mmCIF file of C-alpha atoms in Angstrom:
data_model
loop_
_atom_site.group_PDB
_atom_site.id
_atom_site.type_symbol
_atom_site.label_atom_id
_atom_site.label_comp_id
_atom_site.label_asym_id
_atom_site.label_seq_id
_atom_site.Cartn_x
_atom_site.Cartn_y
_atom_site.Cartn_z
ATOM 1 C CA SER A 1250 -29.134 -3.208 11.514
ATOM 2 C CA THR A 1251 -28.913 0.551 11.829
ATOM 3 C CA THR A 1252 -32.078 2.567 12.206
ATOM 4 C CA ARG A 1253 -33.206 6.072 11.284
ATOM 5 C CA HIS A 1254 -36.667 7.257 12.289
ATOM 6 C CA LEU A 1255 -38.574 8.846 9.423
ATOM 7 C CA HIS A 1256 -41.639 9.795 11.463
ATOM 8 C CA LEU A 1257 -43.628 8.358 14.369
ATOM 9 C CA GLN A 1258 -44.924 5.221 12.635
ATOM 10 C CA LYS A 1259 -42.062 4.346 10.262
ATOM 11 C CA ALA A 1260 -38.308 3.854 10.492
ATOM 12 C CA GLU A 1261 -35.663 3.300 7.850
ATOM 13 C CA VAL A 1262 -33.351 0.387 8.691
ATOM 14 C CA ARG A 1263 -30.156 -0.835 7.065
ATOM 15 C CA LEU A 1264 -29.990 -4.620 6.908
ATOM 16 C CA VAL A 1265 -26.536 -5.735 7.998
ATOM 17 C CA ASP A 1266 -26.516 -8.866 5.833
ATOM 18 C CA SER A 1267 -27.300 -7.176 2.503
ATOM 19 C CA GLY A 1268 -26.732 -3.475 3.173
ATOM 20 C CA ASP A 1269 -30.188 -2.715 1.777
ATOM 21 C CA MET A 1270 -32.317 0.030 3.297
ATOM 22 C CA GLU A 1271 -35.946 -0.716 4.103
ATOM 23 C CA GLU A 1272 -38.772 1.317 5.530
ATOM 24 C CA VAL A 1273 -40.568 -0.611 8.275
ATOM 25 C CA SER A 1274 -43.260 0.015 10.834
ATOM 26 C CA CYS A 1275 -41.871 1.068 14.217
ATOM 27 C CA SER A 1276 -44.120 -1.562 15.795
ATOM 28 C CA SER A 1277 -42.060 -4.271 14.035
ATOM 29 C CA LEU A 1278 -38.760 -3.096 15.594
ATOM 30 C CA ARG A 1279 -37.367 -5.116 18.480
ATOM 31 C CA PRO A 1280 -34.400 -4.428 20.744
ATOM 32 C CA LEU A 1281 -31.306 -6.513 20.119
ATOM 33 C CA PRO A 1282 -30.450 -8.515 23.250
ATOM 34 C CA GLU A 1283 -27.302 -7.227 24.970
ATOM 35 C CA GLN A 1284 -25.505 -10.562 24.538
ATOM 36 C CA PHE A 1285 -25.566 -10.114 20.762
ATOM 37 C CA CYS A 1286 -24.284 -6.549 20.965
ATOM 38 C CA THR A 1287 -21.095 -7.507 22.788
ATOM 39 C CA ASP A 1288 -20.392 -11.124 21.839
ATOM 40 C CA LEU A 1289 -20.528 -10.812 18.065
ATOM 41 C CA PRO A 1290 -17.138 -10.868 16.341
ATOM 42 C CA PHE A 1291 -16.225 -8.125 13.882
ATOM 43 C CA GLN A 1292 -18.148 -8.855 10.675
ATOM 44 C CA GLY A 1293 -16.581 -6.593 8.060
ATOM 45 C CA ILE A 1294 -13.165 -6.951 6.504
ATOM 46 C CA SER A 1295 -11.193 -4.529 4.392
ATOM 47 C CA CYS A 1296 -11.002 -5.643 0.784
ATOM 48 C CA SER A 1297 -10.685 -4.335 -2.741
ATOM 49 C CA LEU A 1298 -11.881 -5.385 -6.153
ATOM 50 C CA ARG A 1299 -9.514 -7.914 -7.690
ATOM 51 C CA ASN A 1300 -7.222 -6.567 -10.424
ATOM 52 C CA PHE A 1301 -7.947 -2.926 -9.531
ATOM 53 C CA SER A 1302 -5.614 -0.550 -7.743
ATOM 54 C CA HIS A 1303 -6.388 0.784 -4.296
ATOM 55 C CA SER A 1304 -6.401 4.361 -5.590
ATOM 56 C CA LEU A 1305 -9.494 6.502 -5.291
ATOM 57 C CA TRP A 1306 -12.029 6.108 -8.080
ATOM 58 C CA SER A 1307 -13.608 9.051 -9.873
ATOM 59 C CA SER A 1308 -17.249 9.790 -9.184
ATOM 60 C CA SER A 1309 -18.178 8.454 -12.646
ATOM 61 C CA ALA A 1310 -16.265 5.198 -11.963
ATOM 62 C CA ARG A 1311 -18.035 4.825 -8.609
ATOM 63 C CA GLN A 1312 -21.400 5.395 -10.300
ATOM 64 C CA LEU A 1313 -20.599 2.836 -12.999
ATOM 65 C CA PHE A 1314 -19.562 0.255 -10.392
ATOM 66 C CA LYS A 1315 -22.754 0.900 -8.438
ATOM 67 C CA GLU A 1316 -24.810 0.281 -11.591
ATOM 68 C CA LEU A 1317 -23.069 -3.077 -12.034
ATOM 69 C CA VAL A 1318 -23.626 -4.321 -8.489
ATOM 70 C CA TYR A 1319 -26.483 -2.427 -6.803
ATOM 71 C CA ARG A 1320 -29.305 -4.653 -5.563
ATOM 72 C CA LYS A 1321 -27.795 -7.740 -7.159
ATOM 73 C CA HIS A 1322 -27.004 -11.000 -5.452
ATOM 74 C CA LEU A 1323 -23.396 -11.648 -6.392
ATOM 75 C CA TYR A 1324 -20.988 -14.439 -5.673
ATOM 76 C CA ALA A 1325 -17.671 -13.370 -4.210
ATOM 77 C CA VAL A 1326 -14.384 -15.221 -4.175
ATOM 78 C CA ALA A 1327 -11.917 -13.760 -1.672
ATOM 79 C CA TYR A 1328 -8.159 -13.891 -2.131
ATOM 80 C CA ASP A 1329 -5.676 -13.185 0.653
ATOM 81 C CA SER A 1330 -3.075 -10.869 -0.840
ATOM 82 C CA GLY A 1331 -1.040 -10.427 2.326
ATOM 83 C CA LYS A 1332 -2.006 -7.051 3.763
ATOM 84 C CA THR A 1333 -5.635 -7.146 2.663
ATOM 85 C CA TYR A 1334 -8.105 -9.234 0.728
ATOM 86 C CA THR A 1335 -9.195 -8.849 -2.855
ATOM 87 C CA VAL A 1336 -12.545 -10.095 -4.087
ATOM 88 C CA GLU A 1337 -13.729 -11.266 -7.465
ATOM 89 C CA LEU A 1338 -17.442 -10.575 -7.834
ATOM 90 C CA VAL A 1339 -19.553 -12.668 -10.194
ATOM 91 C CA ASP A 1340 -23.099 -11.973 -11.356
ATOM 92 C CA THR A 1341 -24.714 -15.350 -12.084
ATOM 93 C CA SER A 1342 -28.205 -14.004 -12.825
ATOM 94 C CA GLN A 1343 -27.679 -14.042 -16.609
ATOM 95 C CA GLU A 1344 -27.321 -16.982 -18.969
ATOM 96 C CA LYS A 1345 -23.574 -16.354 -18.992
ATOM 97 C CA ASP A 1346 -21.789 -15.415 -15.751
ATOM 98 C CA ILE A 1347 -20.461 -11.863 -15.646
ATOM 99 C CA VAL A 1348 -17.170 -11.254 -13.841
ATOM 100 C CA ILE A 1349 -17.755 -7.769 -12.482
ATOM 101 C CA SER A 1350 -14.122 -6.608 -12.618
ATOM 102 C CA GLU A 1351 -13.833 -7.614 -16.283
ATOM 103 C CA ARG A 1352 -17.093 -5.894 -17.243
ATOM 104 C CA PHE A 1353 -16.143 -2.850 -15.180
ATOM 105 C CA ARG A 1354 -12.795 -2.606 -16.988
ATOM 106 C CA GLU A 1355 -14.499 -2.947 -20.404
ATOM 107 C CA LEU A 1356 -16.930 -0.147 -19.614
ATOM 108 C CA LEU A 1357 -14.218 2.099 -18.192
ATOM 109 C CA ASP A 1358 -12.073 1.601 -21.292
ATOM 110 C CA LYS A 1359 -14.981 2.683 -23.512
ATOM 111 C CA ARG A 1360 -15.169 6.054 -21.728
#
C-alpha cells in the first residue's frame, strides 16, 4: 500500500487490493520485507471499459462513472482485444445484475 502521514499518530494508506484509502494508527504500520518489494510481478494492467472508446471522458462522465462503481465490489470479465484489455464490470449486489457499461451508457444518453 502507499502511505501518507496525516500527523504523528495517524497515517492514510491506500490498500493495493481495493484502492480504498484508510486512516490507521502509525503503530499498526509494518515495513514490507525487501523480498516482496523486488520479487513481486507487475500487478496492474492497462484496460478500458468494454464497448467504450479510449477517448478522454468529460469531467461529468468521469463523475457519473465514479458514482456507479465507487466503493462497490464488482465482478470483472476481461477480454483480450489485441493491444490492450477491455473489461466488463458487473454489480451483483442488487436483485438483478447491473452491467456497468450498459447502465453508464443509459445515463449518459439521458444527459
